[in-house]
Short mmCIF file of C-alpha atoms in Angstrom, two decimals:
data_model
loop_
_atom_site.label_atom_id
_atom_site.label_comp_id
_atom_site.label_asym_id
_atom_site.label_seq_id
_atom_site.Cartn_x
_atom_site.Cartn_y
_atom_site.Cartn_z
CA UNK R 644 77.56 113.92 120.71
CA UNK R 645 74.90 115.85 118.84
CA UNK R 646 71.57 114.21 118.09
CA UNK R 647 69.14 117.05 117.35
CA UNK R 648 68.72 117.66 113.62
CA UNK R 649 69.49 121.37 114.06
CA UNK R 650 72.79 120.51 115.74
CA UNK R 651 74.01 118.01 113.17
CA UNK R 652 77.33 118.73 111.55
CA UNK R 653 77.17 115.86 109.02
CA UNK R 654 80.75 115.07 109.89
CA UNK R 655 82.36 112.06 111.52
CA UNK R 656 85.75 111.92 113.22
CA UNK R 657 87.73 108.67 113.04
CA UNK R 658 90.92 108.33 115.09
CA UNK R 659 93.37 105.45 114.77
CA UNK R 660 95.75 104.96 117.69
CA UNK R 661 98.87 102.87 118.12
CA UNK R 662 102.07 102.98 120.17
CA UNK R 663 103.91 104.45 117.17
CA UNK R 664 101.52 107.17 116.17
CA UNK R 665 98.13 108.74 115.84
CA UNK R 666 96.16 109.34 112.66
CA UNK R 667 92.73 110.71 112.02
CA UNK R 668 90.33 111.49 109.24
CA UNK R 669 87.21 113.62 109.02
CA UNK R 670 84.38 112.14 106.98
CA UNK R 671 81.51 113.99 105.31
CA UNK R 672 78.60 111.72 106.25
CA UNK R 673 76.39 112.98 103.41
CA UNK R 674 78.84 111.95 100.68
CA UNK R 675 80.47 109.26 102.85
CA UNK R 676 83.86 110.52 101.72
CA UNK R 677 86.84 111.64 103.82
CA UNK R 678 87.57 115.34 103.56
CA UNK R 679 90.70 115.48 105.72
CA UNK R 680 93.44 113.06 106.69
CA UNK R 681 96.44 113.53 108.96
CA UNK R 682 99.14 111.23 110.26
CA UNK R 683 101.25 112.00 113.34
CA UNK R 684 104.28 109.82 114.03
CA UNK R 685 105.65 109.42 117.56
CA UNK R 686 109.40 109.20 117.97
CA UNK R 687 111.06 107.07 120.67
CA UNK R 688 111.09 109.94 123.19
CA UNK R 689 107.40 110.68 122.66
CA UNK R 690 106.45 107.02 123.06
CA UNK R 691 108.01 107.03 126.52
CA UNK R 692 105.97 110.07 127.60
CA UNK R 693 102.81 110.04 129.69
CA UNK R 694 99.96 109.26 127.30
CA UNK R 695 97.77 112.07 128.66
CA UNK R 696 100.54 114.62 128.15
CA UNK R 697 101.35 113.34 124.68
CA UNK R 698 97.75 113.26 123.51
CA UNK R 699 97.00 116.66 125.07
CA UNK R 700 99.83 118.04 122.94
CA UNK R 701 98.42 116.37 119.82
CA UNK R 702 94.99 117.88 120.50
CA UNK R 703 96.41 121.35 121.15
CA UNK R 704 98.31 121.23 117.85
CA UNK R 705 95.26 119.93 115.94
CA UNK R 706 92.27 121.96 117.17
CA UNK R 707 89.99 120.37 114.54
CA UNK R 708 89.93 117.32 116.80
CA UNK R 709 87.80 119.28 119.24
CA UNK R 710 85.21 120.43 116.71
CA UNK R 711 81.67 119.09 117.02
CA UNK R 712 80.98 115.79 115.23
CA UNK R 713 77.88 113.66 114.85
CA UNK R 714 79.95 110.51 115.32
CA UNK R 715 83.33 109.75 116.81
CA UNK R 716 85.08 106.41 116.29
CA UNK R 717 88.39 105.22 117.72
CA UNK R 718 90.37 102.40 116.11
CA UNK R 719 92.84 100.48 118.24
CA UNK R 720 95.80 99.28 116.20
CA UNK R 721 97.97 96.61 117.84
CA UNK R 722 98.78 92.92 117.44
CA UNK R 723 96.88 91.87 120.56
CA UNK R 724 93.91 90.30 118.81
CA UNK R 725 92.62 86.99 117.51
CA UNK R 726 89.59 85.80 115.57
CA UNK R 727 87.28 83.20 117.12
CA UNK R 728 84.45 81.40 115.27
CA UNK R 729 81.05 82.08 116.81
CA UNK R 730 80.55 78.35 117.45
CA UNK R 731 83.61 78.35 119.74
CA UNK R 732 83.06 81.76 121.30
CA UNK R 733 82.16 82.44 124.93
CA UNK R 734 82.24 86.07 126.09
CA UNK R 735 83.04 84.92 129.65
CA UNK R 736 86.46 83.57 128.60
CA UNK R 737 87.91 86.28 126.39
CA UNK R 738 91.40 86.11 127.88
CA UNK R 739 91.70 82.40 127.16
CA UNK R 740 91.55 83.00 123.40
CA UNK R 741 94.47 85.42 123.44
CA UNK R 742 96.79 83.44 125.71
CA UNK R 743 97.99 81.27 122.82
CA UNK R 744 99.40 84.11 120.74
CA UNK R 745 100.27 86.84 123.23
CA UNK R 746 101.24 87.24 126.88
CA UNK R 747 98.18 88.17 128.92
CA UNK R 748 97.84 89.34 132.51
CA UNK R 749 95.03 89.18 135.04
CA UNK R 750 94.85 92.97 134.97
CA UNK R 751 94.31 93.16 131.19
CA UNK R 752 90.97 94.38 129.89
CA UNK R 753 89.54 92.22 127.11
CA UNK R 754 86.75 93.02 124.70
CA UNK R 755 85.55 91.86 121.28
CA UNK R 756 84.02 93.01 118.00
CA UNK R 757 81.47 91.04 116.05
CA UNK R 758 82.75 90.66 112.51
CA UNK R 759 79.89 91.55 110.20
CA UNK R 760 77.96 88.52 109.00
CA UNK R 761 80.98 86.20 109.02
CA UNK R 762 80.14 84.18 112.15
CA UNK R 763 83.20 85.17 114.11
CA UNK R 764 84.42 87.64 116.69
CA UNK R 765 87.67 89.53 117.07
CA UNK R 766 88.88 89.29 120.68
CA UNK R 767 91.44 91.94 121.64
CA UNK R 768 93.05 94.14 124.28
CA UNK R 769 92.33 97.82 123.65
CA UNK R 770 94.47 100.69 124.88
CA UNK R 771 92.53 101.45 128.06
CA UNK R 772 94.56 104.56 128.92
CA UNK R 773 93.85 106.00 125.48
CA UNK R 774 90.15 105.22 125.81
CA UNK R 775 90.13 107.00 129.17
CA UNK R 776 91.69 110.06 127.57
CA UNK R 777 89.02 110.11 124.85
CA UNK R 778 86.24 109.72 127.42
CA UNK R 779 87.50 112.89 129.09
CA UNK R 780 87.64 114.70 125.74
CA UNK R 781 84.50 113.42 123.99
CA UNK R 782 82.29 111.88 126.65
CA UNK R 783 81.16 109.04 124.40
CA UNK R 784 82.45 107.35 121.27
CA UNK R 785 82.53 103.98 119.55
CA UNK R 786 85.67 101.93 119.25
CA UNK R 787 86.86 98.91 117.31
CA UNK R 788 90.03 97.01 116.61
CA UNK R 789 91.90 97.75 113.38
CA UNK R 790 91.95 94.09 112.39
CA UNK R 791 88.17 93.89 112.57
CA UNK R 792 87.93 96.53 109.85
CA UNK R 793 90.81 95.08 107.83
CA UNK R 794 89.53 91.50 107.74
CA UNK R 795 85.90 92.52 107.19
CA UNK R 796 86.82 94.59 104.15
CA UNK R 797 89.03 91.88 102.64
CA UNK R 798 86.30 89.29 103.15
CA UNK R 799 83.79 91.59 101.47
CA UNK R 800 85.89 92.06 98.35
CA UNK R 801 86.61 88.32 98.01
CA UNK R 802 83.01 87.48 97.18
CA UNK R 803 82.69 84.94 94.32
CA UNK R 804 86.47 84.58 94.07
CA UNK R 805 87.41 80.92 94.62
CA UNK R 806 91.12 81.60 94.37
CA UNK R 807 93.10 81.54 97.63
CA UNK R 808 94.79 84.90 98.02
CA UNK R 809 97.24 86.19 100.60
CA UNK R 810 97.15 89.76 101.86
CA UNK R 811 99.82 91.36 104.01
CA UNK R 812 99.07 94.52 105.96
CA UNK R 813 102.36 96.15 106.99
CA UNK R 814 102.69 98.56 109.91
CA UNK R 815 105.83 100.01 111.42
CA UNK R 816 106.58 97.26 113.94
CA UNK R 817 104.31 94.37 112.96
CA UNK R 818 102.38 93.02 110.02
CA UNK R 819 99.36 90.82 109.51
CA UNK R 820 99.02 87.91 107.10
CA UNK R 821 95.48 87.18 105.94
CA UNK R 822 94.58 84.35 103.58
CA UNK R 823 91.06 84.42 102.14
CA UNK R 824 89.02 82.40 99.70
CA UNK R 825 85.51 83.47 98.65
CA UNK R 826 84.58 85.22 101.91
CA UNK R 827 86.17 82.55 104.08
CA UNK R 828 89.03 83.43 106.40
CA UNK R 829 91.55 80.61 106.02
CA UNK R 830 94.39 82.15 108.01
CA UNK R 831 95.11 85.18 110.13
CA UNK R 832 98.14 86.00 112.26
CA UNK R 833 100.24 88.97 113.29
CA UNK R 834 104.04 89.01 113.33
CA UNK R 835 106.62 91.35 114.84
CA UNK R 836 109.52 92.14 112.53
CA UNK R 837 112.66 94.26 112.33
CA UNK R 838 114.24 93.38 108.98
CA UNK R 839 113.14 92.48 105.45
CA UNK R 840 114.43 88.97 106.16
CA UNK R 841 111.99 88.65 109.07
CA UNK R 842 109.23 89.87 106.79
CA UNK R 843 109.78 87.35 103.99
CA UNK R 844 110.51 84.48 106.41
CA UNK R 845 107.04 84.66 107.98
CA UNK R 846 105.35 85.05 104.60
CA UNK R 847 107.12 82.02 103.09
CA UNK R 848 106.66 79.94 106.25
CA UNK R 849 102.91 80.67 106.22
CA UNK R 850 102.72 79.83 102.52
CA UNK R 851 104.48 76.52 103.15
CA UNK R 852 102.10 75.59 105.99
CA UNK R 853 99.10 76.34 103.78
CA UNK R 854 100.66 74.58 100.77
CA UNK R 855 100.70 77.76 98.74
CA UNK R 856 103.30 77.60 95.99
CA UNK R 857 105.32 80.87 95.70
CA UNK R 858 105.27 80.34 91.94
CA UNK R 859 101.47 80.43 91.84
CA UNK R 860 99.68 82.15 94.72
CA UNK R 861 98.92 85.86 94.62
CA UNK R 862 100.17 88.22 97.32
CA UNK R 863 98.87 91.76 97.75
CA UNK R 864 100.53 94.18 100.17
CA UNK R 865 98.57 96.88 101.99
CA UNK R 866 99.68 99.45 104.55
CA UNK R 867 103.02 101.19 104.86
CA UNK R 868 104.77 99.88 101.75
CA UNK R 869 105.83 101.16 98.34
CA UNK R 870 107.15 99.40 95.25
CA UNK R 871 110.56 101.02 95.86
CA UNK R 872 111.15 99.89 99.43
CA UNK R 873 113.22 96.90 100.51
CA UNK R 874 110.26 94.97 101.91
CA UNK R 875 108.46 94.94 98.60
CA UNK R 876 111.72 94.09 96.82
CA UNK R 877 112.41 91.01 98.93
CA UNK R 878 108.82 89.80 98.50
CA UNK R 879 109.14 90.30 94.75
CA UNK R 880 112.37 88.28 94.78
CA UNK R 881 110.79 85.16 96.30
CA UNK R 882 107.15 85.32 95.19
CA UNK R 883 106.24 85.45 91.52
CA UNK R 884 102.83 87.14 91.81
CA UNK R 885 103.24 90.03 94.23
CA UNK R 886 101.79 93.51 93.92
CA UNK R 887 100.69 96.45 95.97
CA UNK R 888 96.99 96.38 96.75
CA UNK R 889 95.02 98.10 93.98
CA UNK R 890 93.40 101.21 95.44
CA UNK R 891 92.03 102.61 92.18
CA UNK R 892 88.45 101.89 93.26
CA UNK R 893 88.83 104.06 96.38
CA UNK R 894 87.49 107.39 95.20
CA UNK R 895 88.91 110.29 97.18
CA UNK R 896 91.52 113.04 96.87
CA UNK R 897 94.36 111.19 98.55
CA UNK R 898 97.39 109.62 96.87
CA UNK R 899 97.60 105.89 96.23
CA UNK R 900 100.29 105.65 98.89
CA UNK R 901 98.02 107.35 101.45
CA UNK R 902 95.12 105.11 100.48
CA UNK R 903 97.22 102.01 101.10
CA UNK R 904 98.91 103.27 104.27
CA UNK R 905 95.59 104.37 105.78
CA UNK R 906 93.48 101.59 104.29
CA UNK R 907 91.94 100.72 107.66
CA UNK R 908 91.25 104.33 108.65
CA UNK R 909 89.64 105.12 105.30
CA UNK R 910 87.37 102.03 105.47
CA UNK R 911 86.17 102.58 109.01
#
């Protein structure tokens, strides 16, 4: 990547990868605002393809990915992560933290992100084959897990708010439930789902375990969700105070739906 002042482009490329798709944004580093955003969805046939072939096709169809950038960041989006308090964290035993909520193998590669100033780390399994592809394309880049960015941002905005609030971040095949109170992470977990009934079951079960009354607690939904879809409707049926996450403070040219769907990408 460029370092000399005469070579600087004042642009940053952020790529978010998952098994279901690939999205990226280009950020003007002087204004710190995104100037381009694109989402590419993989169908079932594409997901079964060789990752190098699939990503080579994506790059050939989006030549802006190969422009020069001062910074390149890759975000790994999956449900293979867990948060560990610093007091209980040992970098020599990363796999042991994940074995309680996902199936791990001896061949898995584990890594972690430090989560801002919140005295915890996010332990996760990145997509190694995707990282290898990006090494061939870019040489060097930074990478993080999507949940590191998601939880950090939600903790930041909860400052001086003593009310317990639940956030749900919905992706195509899984969603995360995050419960926060005044910059303290009270609960985090990721759930696979296929139907709206799965979706509301895990939300209500979590609320029950945390003694959150559906008549009182506030739920905000982020990610791939609109007020017209069946997932929002079923949440609205069982929880009195539910709304889509308010994105009015995010100042850029994208629609509210795009701001919510790409909340993680746009806050990276």
